[in-house]
mmCIF file of C-alpha atoms in Angstrom:
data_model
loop_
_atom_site.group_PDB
_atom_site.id
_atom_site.type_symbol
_atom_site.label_atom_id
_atom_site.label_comp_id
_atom_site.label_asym_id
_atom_site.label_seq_id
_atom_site.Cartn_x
_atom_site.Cartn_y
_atom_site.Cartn_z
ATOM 1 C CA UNK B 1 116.576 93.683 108.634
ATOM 2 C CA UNK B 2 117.243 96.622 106.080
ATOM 3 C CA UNK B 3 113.972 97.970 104.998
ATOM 4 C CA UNK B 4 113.404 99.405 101.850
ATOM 5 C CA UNK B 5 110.920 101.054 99.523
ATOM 6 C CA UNK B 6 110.154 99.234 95.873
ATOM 7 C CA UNK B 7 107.799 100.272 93.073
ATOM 8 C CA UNK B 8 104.736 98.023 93.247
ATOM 9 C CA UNK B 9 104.994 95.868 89.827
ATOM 10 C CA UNK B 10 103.154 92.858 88.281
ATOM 11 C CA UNK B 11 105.693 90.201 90.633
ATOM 12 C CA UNK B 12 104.799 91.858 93.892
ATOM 13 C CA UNK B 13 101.282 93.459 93.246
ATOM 14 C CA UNK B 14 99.536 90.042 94.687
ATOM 15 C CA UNK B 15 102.200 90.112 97.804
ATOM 16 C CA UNK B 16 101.391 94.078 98.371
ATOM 17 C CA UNK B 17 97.601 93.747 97.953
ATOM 18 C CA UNK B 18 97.965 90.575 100.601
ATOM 19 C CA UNK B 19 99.194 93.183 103.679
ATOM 20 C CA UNK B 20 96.455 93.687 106.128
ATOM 21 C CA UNK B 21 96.496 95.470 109.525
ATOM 22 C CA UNK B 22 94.854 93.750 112.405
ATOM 23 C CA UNK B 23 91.282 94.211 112.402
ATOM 24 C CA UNK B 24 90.989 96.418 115.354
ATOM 25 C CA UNK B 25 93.281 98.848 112.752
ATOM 26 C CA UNK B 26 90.959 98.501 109.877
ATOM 27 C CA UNK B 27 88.922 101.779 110.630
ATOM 28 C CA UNK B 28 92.092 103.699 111.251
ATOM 29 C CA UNK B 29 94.633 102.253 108.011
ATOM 30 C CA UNK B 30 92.107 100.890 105.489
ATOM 31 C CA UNK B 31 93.723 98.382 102.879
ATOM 32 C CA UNK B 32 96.324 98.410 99.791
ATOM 33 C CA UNK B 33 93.219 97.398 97.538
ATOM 34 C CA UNK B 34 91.628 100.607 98.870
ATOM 35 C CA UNK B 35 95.183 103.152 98.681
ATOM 36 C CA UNK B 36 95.199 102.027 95.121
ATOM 37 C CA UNK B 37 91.390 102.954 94.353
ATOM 38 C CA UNK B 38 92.672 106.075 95.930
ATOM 39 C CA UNK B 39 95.197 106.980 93.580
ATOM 40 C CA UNK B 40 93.255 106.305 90.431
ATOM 41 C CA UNK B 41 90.384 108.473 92.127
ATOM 42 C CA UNK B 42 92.237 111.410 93.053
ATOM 43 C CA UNK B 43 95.003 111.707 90.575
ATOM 44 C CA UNK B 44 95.444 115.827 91.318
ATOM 45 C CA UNK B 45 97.103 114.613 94.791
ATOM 46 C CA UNK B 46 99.743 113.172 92.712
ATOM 47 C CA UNK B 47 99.765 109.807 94.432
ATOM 48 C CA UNK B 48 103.342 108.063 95.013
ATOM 49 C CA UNK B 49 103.336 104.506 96.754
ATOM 50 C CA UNK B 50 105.641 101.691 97.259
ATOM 51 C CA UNK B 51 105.459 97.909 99.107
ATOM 52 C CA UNK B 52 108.017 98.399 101.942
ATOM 53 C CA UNK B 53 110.021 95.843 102.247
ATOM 54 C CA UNK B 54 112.246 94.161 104.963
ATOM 55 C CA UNK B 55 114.611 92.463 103.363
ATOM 56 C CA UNK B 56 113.441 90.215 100.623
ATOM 57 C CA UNK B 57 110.127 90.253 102.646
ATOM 58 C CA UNK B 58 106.669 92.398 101.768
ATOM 59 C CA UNK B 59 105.932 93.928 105.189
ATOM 60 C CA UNK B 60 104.082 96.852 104.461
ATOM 61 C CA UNK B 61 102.845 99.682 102.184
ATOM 62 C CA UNK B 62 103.013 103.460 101.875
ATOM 63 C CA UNK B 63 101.460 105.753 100.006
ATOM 64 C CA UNK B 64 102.118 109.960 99.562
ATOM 65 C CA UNK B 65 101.226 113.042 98.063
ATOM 66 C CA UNK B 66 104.426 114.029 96.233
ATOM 67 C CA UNK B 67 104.812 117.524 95.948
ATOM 68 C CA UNK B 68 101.342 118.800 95.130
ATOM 69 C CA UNK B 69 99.530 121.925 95.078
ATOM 70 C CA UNK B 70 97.180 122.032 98.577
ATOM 71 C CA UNK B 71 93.668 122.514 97.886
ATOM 72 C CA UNK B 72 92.369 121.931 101.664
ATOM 73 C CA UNK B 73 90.453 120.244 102.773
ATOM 74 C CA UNK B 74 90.462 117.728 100.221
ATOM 75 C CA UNK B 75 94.437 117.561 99.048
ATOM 76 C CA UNK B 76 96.863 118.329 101.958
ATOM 77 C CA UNK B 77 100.345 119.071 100.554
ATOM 78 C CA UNK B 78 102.432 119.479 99.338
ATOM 79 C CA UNK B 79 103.948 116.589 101.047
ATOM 80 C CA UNK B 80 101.316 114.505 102.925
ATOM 81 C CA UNK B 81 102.006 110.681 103.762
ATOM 82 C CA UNK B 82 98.767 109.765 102.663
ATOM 83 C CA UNK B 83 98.848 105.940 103.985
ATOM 84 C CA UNK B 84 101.150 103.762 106.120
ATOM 85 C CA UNK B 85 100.233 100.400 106.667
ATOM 86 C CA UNK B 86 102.201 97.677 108.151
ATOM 87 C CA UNK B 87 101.321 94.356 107.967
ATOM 88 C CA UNK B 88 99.630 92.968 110.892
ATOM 89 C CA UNK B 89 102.479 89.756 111.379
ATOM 90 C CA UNK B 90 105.280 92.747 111.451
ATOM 91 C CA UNK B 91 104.527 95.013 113.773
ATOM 92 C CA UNK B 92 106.209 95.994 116.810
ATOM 93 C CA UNK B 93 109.628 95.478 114.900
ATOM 94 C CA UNK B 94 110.233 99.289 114.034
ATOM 95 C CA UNK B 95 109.508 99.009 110.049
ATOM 96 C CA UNK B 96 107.108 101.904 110.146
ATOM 97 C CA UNK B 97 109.191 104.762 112.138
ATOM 98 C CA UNK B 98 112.249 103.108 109.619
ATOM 99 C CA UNK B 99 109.586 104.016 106.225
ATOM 100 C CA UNK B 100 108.531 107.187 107.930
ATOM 101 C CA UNK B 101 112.226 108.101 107.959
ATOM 102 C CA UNK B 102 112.421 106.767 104.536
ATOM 103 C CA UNK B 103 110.345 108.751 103.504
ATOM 104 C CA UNK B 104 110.973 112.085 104.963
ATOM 105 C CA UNK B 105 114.829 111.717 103.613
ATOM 106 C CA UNK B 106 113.561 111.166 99.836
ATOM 107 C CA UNK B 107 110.912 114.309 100.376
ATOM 108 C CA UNK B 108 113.287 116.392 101.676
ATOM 109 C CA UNK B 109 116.109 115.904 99.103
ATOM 110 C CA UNK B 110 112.602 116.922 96.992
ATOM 111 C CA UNK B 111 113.030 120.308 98.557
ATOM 112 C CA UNK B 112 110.288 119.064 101.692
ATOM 113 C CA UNK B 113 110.881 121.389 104.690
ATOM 114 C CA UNK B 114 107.713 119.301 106.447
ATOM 115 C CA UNK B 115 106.223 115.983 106.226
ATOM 116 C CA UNK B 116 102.714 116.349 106.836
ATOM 117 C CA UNK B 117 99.925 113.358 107.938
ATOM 118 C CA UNK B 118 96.984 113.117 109.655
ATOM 119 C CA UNK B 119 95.385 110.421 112.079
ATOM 120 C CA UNK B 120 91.478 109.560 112.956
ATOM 121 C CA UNK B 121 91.753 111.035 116.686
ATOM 122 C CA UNK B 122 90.407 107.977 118.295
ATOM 123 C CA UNK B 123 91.713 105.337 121.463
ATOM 124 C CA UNK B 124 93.501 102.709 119.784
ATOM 125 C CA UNK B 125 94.693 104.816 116.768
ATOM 126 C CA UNK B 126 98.180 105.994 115.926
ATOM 127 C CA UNK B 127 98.379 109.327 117.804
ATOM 128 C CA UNK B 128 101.032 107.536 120.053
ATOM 129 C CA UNK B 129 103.323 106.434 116.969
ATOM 130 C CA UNK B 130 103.612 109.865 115.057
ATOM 131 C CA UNK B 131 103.848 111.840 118.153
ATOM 132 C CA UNK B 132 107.062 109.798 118.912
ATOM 133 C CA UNK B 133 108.500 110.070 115.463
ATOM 134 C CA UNK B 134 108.018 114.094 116.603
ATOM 135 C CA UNK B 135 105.057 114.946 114.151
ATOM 136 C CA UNK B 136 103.177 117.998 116.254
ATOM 137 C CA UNK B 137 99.689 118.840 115.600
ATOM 138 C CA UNK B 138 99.116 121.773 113.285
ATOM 139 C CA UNK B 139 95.619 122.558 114.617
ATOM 140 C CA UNK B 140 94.058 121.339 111.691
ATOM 141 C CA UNK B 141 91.282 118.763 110.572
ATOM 142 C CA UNK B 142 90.915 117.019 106.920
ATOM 143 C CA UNK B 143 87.955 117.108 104.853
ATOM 144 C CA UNK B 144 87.513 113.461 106.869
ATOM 145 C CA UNK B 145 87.843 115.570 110.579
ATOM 146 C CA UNK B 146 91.409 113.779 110.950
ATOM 147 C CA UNK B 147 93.979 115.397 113.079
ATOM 148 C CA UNK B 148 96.505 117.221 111.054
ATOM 149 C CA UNK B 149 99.915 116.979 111.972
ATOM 150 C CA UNK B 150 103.535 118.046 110.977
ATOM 151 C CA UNK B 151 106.931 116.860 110.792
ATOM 152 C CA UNK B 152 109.765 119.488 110.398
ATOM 153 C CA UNK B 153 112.394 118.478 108.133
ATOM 154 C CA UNK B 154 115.636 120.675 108.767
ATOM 155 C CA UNK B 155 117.551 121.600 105.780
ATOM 156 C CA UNK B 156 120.888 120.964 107.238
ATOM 157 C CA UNK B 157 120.555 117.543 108.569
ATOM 158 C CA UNK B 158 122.590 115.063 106.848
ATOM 159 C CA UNK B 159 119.228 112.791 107.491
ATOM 160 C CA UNK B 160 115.773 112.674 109.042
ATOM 161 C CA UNK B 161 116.254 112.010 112.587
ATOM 162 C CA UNK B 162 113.105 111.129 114.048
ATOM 163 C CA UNK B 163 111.754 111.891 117.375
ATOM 164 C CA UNK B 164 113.439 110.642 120.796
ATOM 165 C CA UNK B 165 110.960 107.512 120.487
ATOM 166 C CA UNK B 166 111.269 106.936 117.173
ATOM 167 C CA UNK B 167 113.086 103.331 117.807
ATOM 168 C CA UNK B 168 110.618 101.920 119.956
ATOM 169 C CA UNK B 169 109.589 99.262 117.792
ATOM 170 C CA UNK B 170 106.543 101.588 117.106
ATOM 171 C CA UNK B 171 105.159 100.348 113.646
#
């Protein structure tokens, strides 16, 4: 399935605001409803989402910080993947490493030279999935006391090339 990244409009706004995580995930992703509320909130952090699509298929959402000015602990920049959700029904099937890499190839033709995110440092959470994609931890904590962690993006790749585990259906 080819995955892709599409501007959230009136046709797919219902479809996108439909995604959910399993509940276990809830305390850890949050909803689409709530990434929106986000964006109108905090407009400084220059919010930039999209549905993610497989195929013709909603399967997810994603939300960033696109090239803003830090102002820690608050706004984390100036390239912070602010949300990632993946639909509970398509999970396991590698759509979230594929958006992460996404992504990190659109911020880095930006100029990007890291991809930054950060994780609630809790069992069950998604410590696991960025560590494969090769995020590191930076040492710091969010205004929220999430992990902080980074994703180098090398200038002279031809493409983002996530970590060694990247294709393990994590996501």
């Amino acid at each position: 399935m080819a995955v892709s990244l599409r501007e959230i409009t009136e046709d797919n706004r219902d479809a996108a605001l439909a995604l959910r995580v399993a509940p276990e995930q809830e305390r850890f992703v949050g909803s689409v409803r709530g990434a929106l509320a986000d964006a109108v909130e905090y407009p400084h952090a220059r919010p930039w989402f999209r549905a993610v699509y497989a195929d013709e298929e909603p399967v997810g959402f994603v939300m960033l910080s696109w090239n803003v000015e830090p102002r820690p602990p608050d706004v984390i920049g100036p390239w912070f993947l602010w949300k990632l959700l993946v639909d509970q029904r398509y999970q396991g099937r590698g759509h979230g490493a594929e958006t992460v890499r996404q992504v990190a190839n659109l911020v880095r033709a930006e100029g990007a030279t890291e991809l930054l995110t950060s994780y609630v440092p809790l069992n069950g959470g998604p410590a696991g999935f960025y560590r494969r994609l090769g995020f590191v931890p930076t040492g710091d904590l969010d205004g929220n006391g999430e992990v902080i962690v980074r994703l180098v993006l090398r200038r002279q790749d031809p493409g983002v090339t996530l970590g060694p585990d990247a294709d393990q259906r994590a996501g």
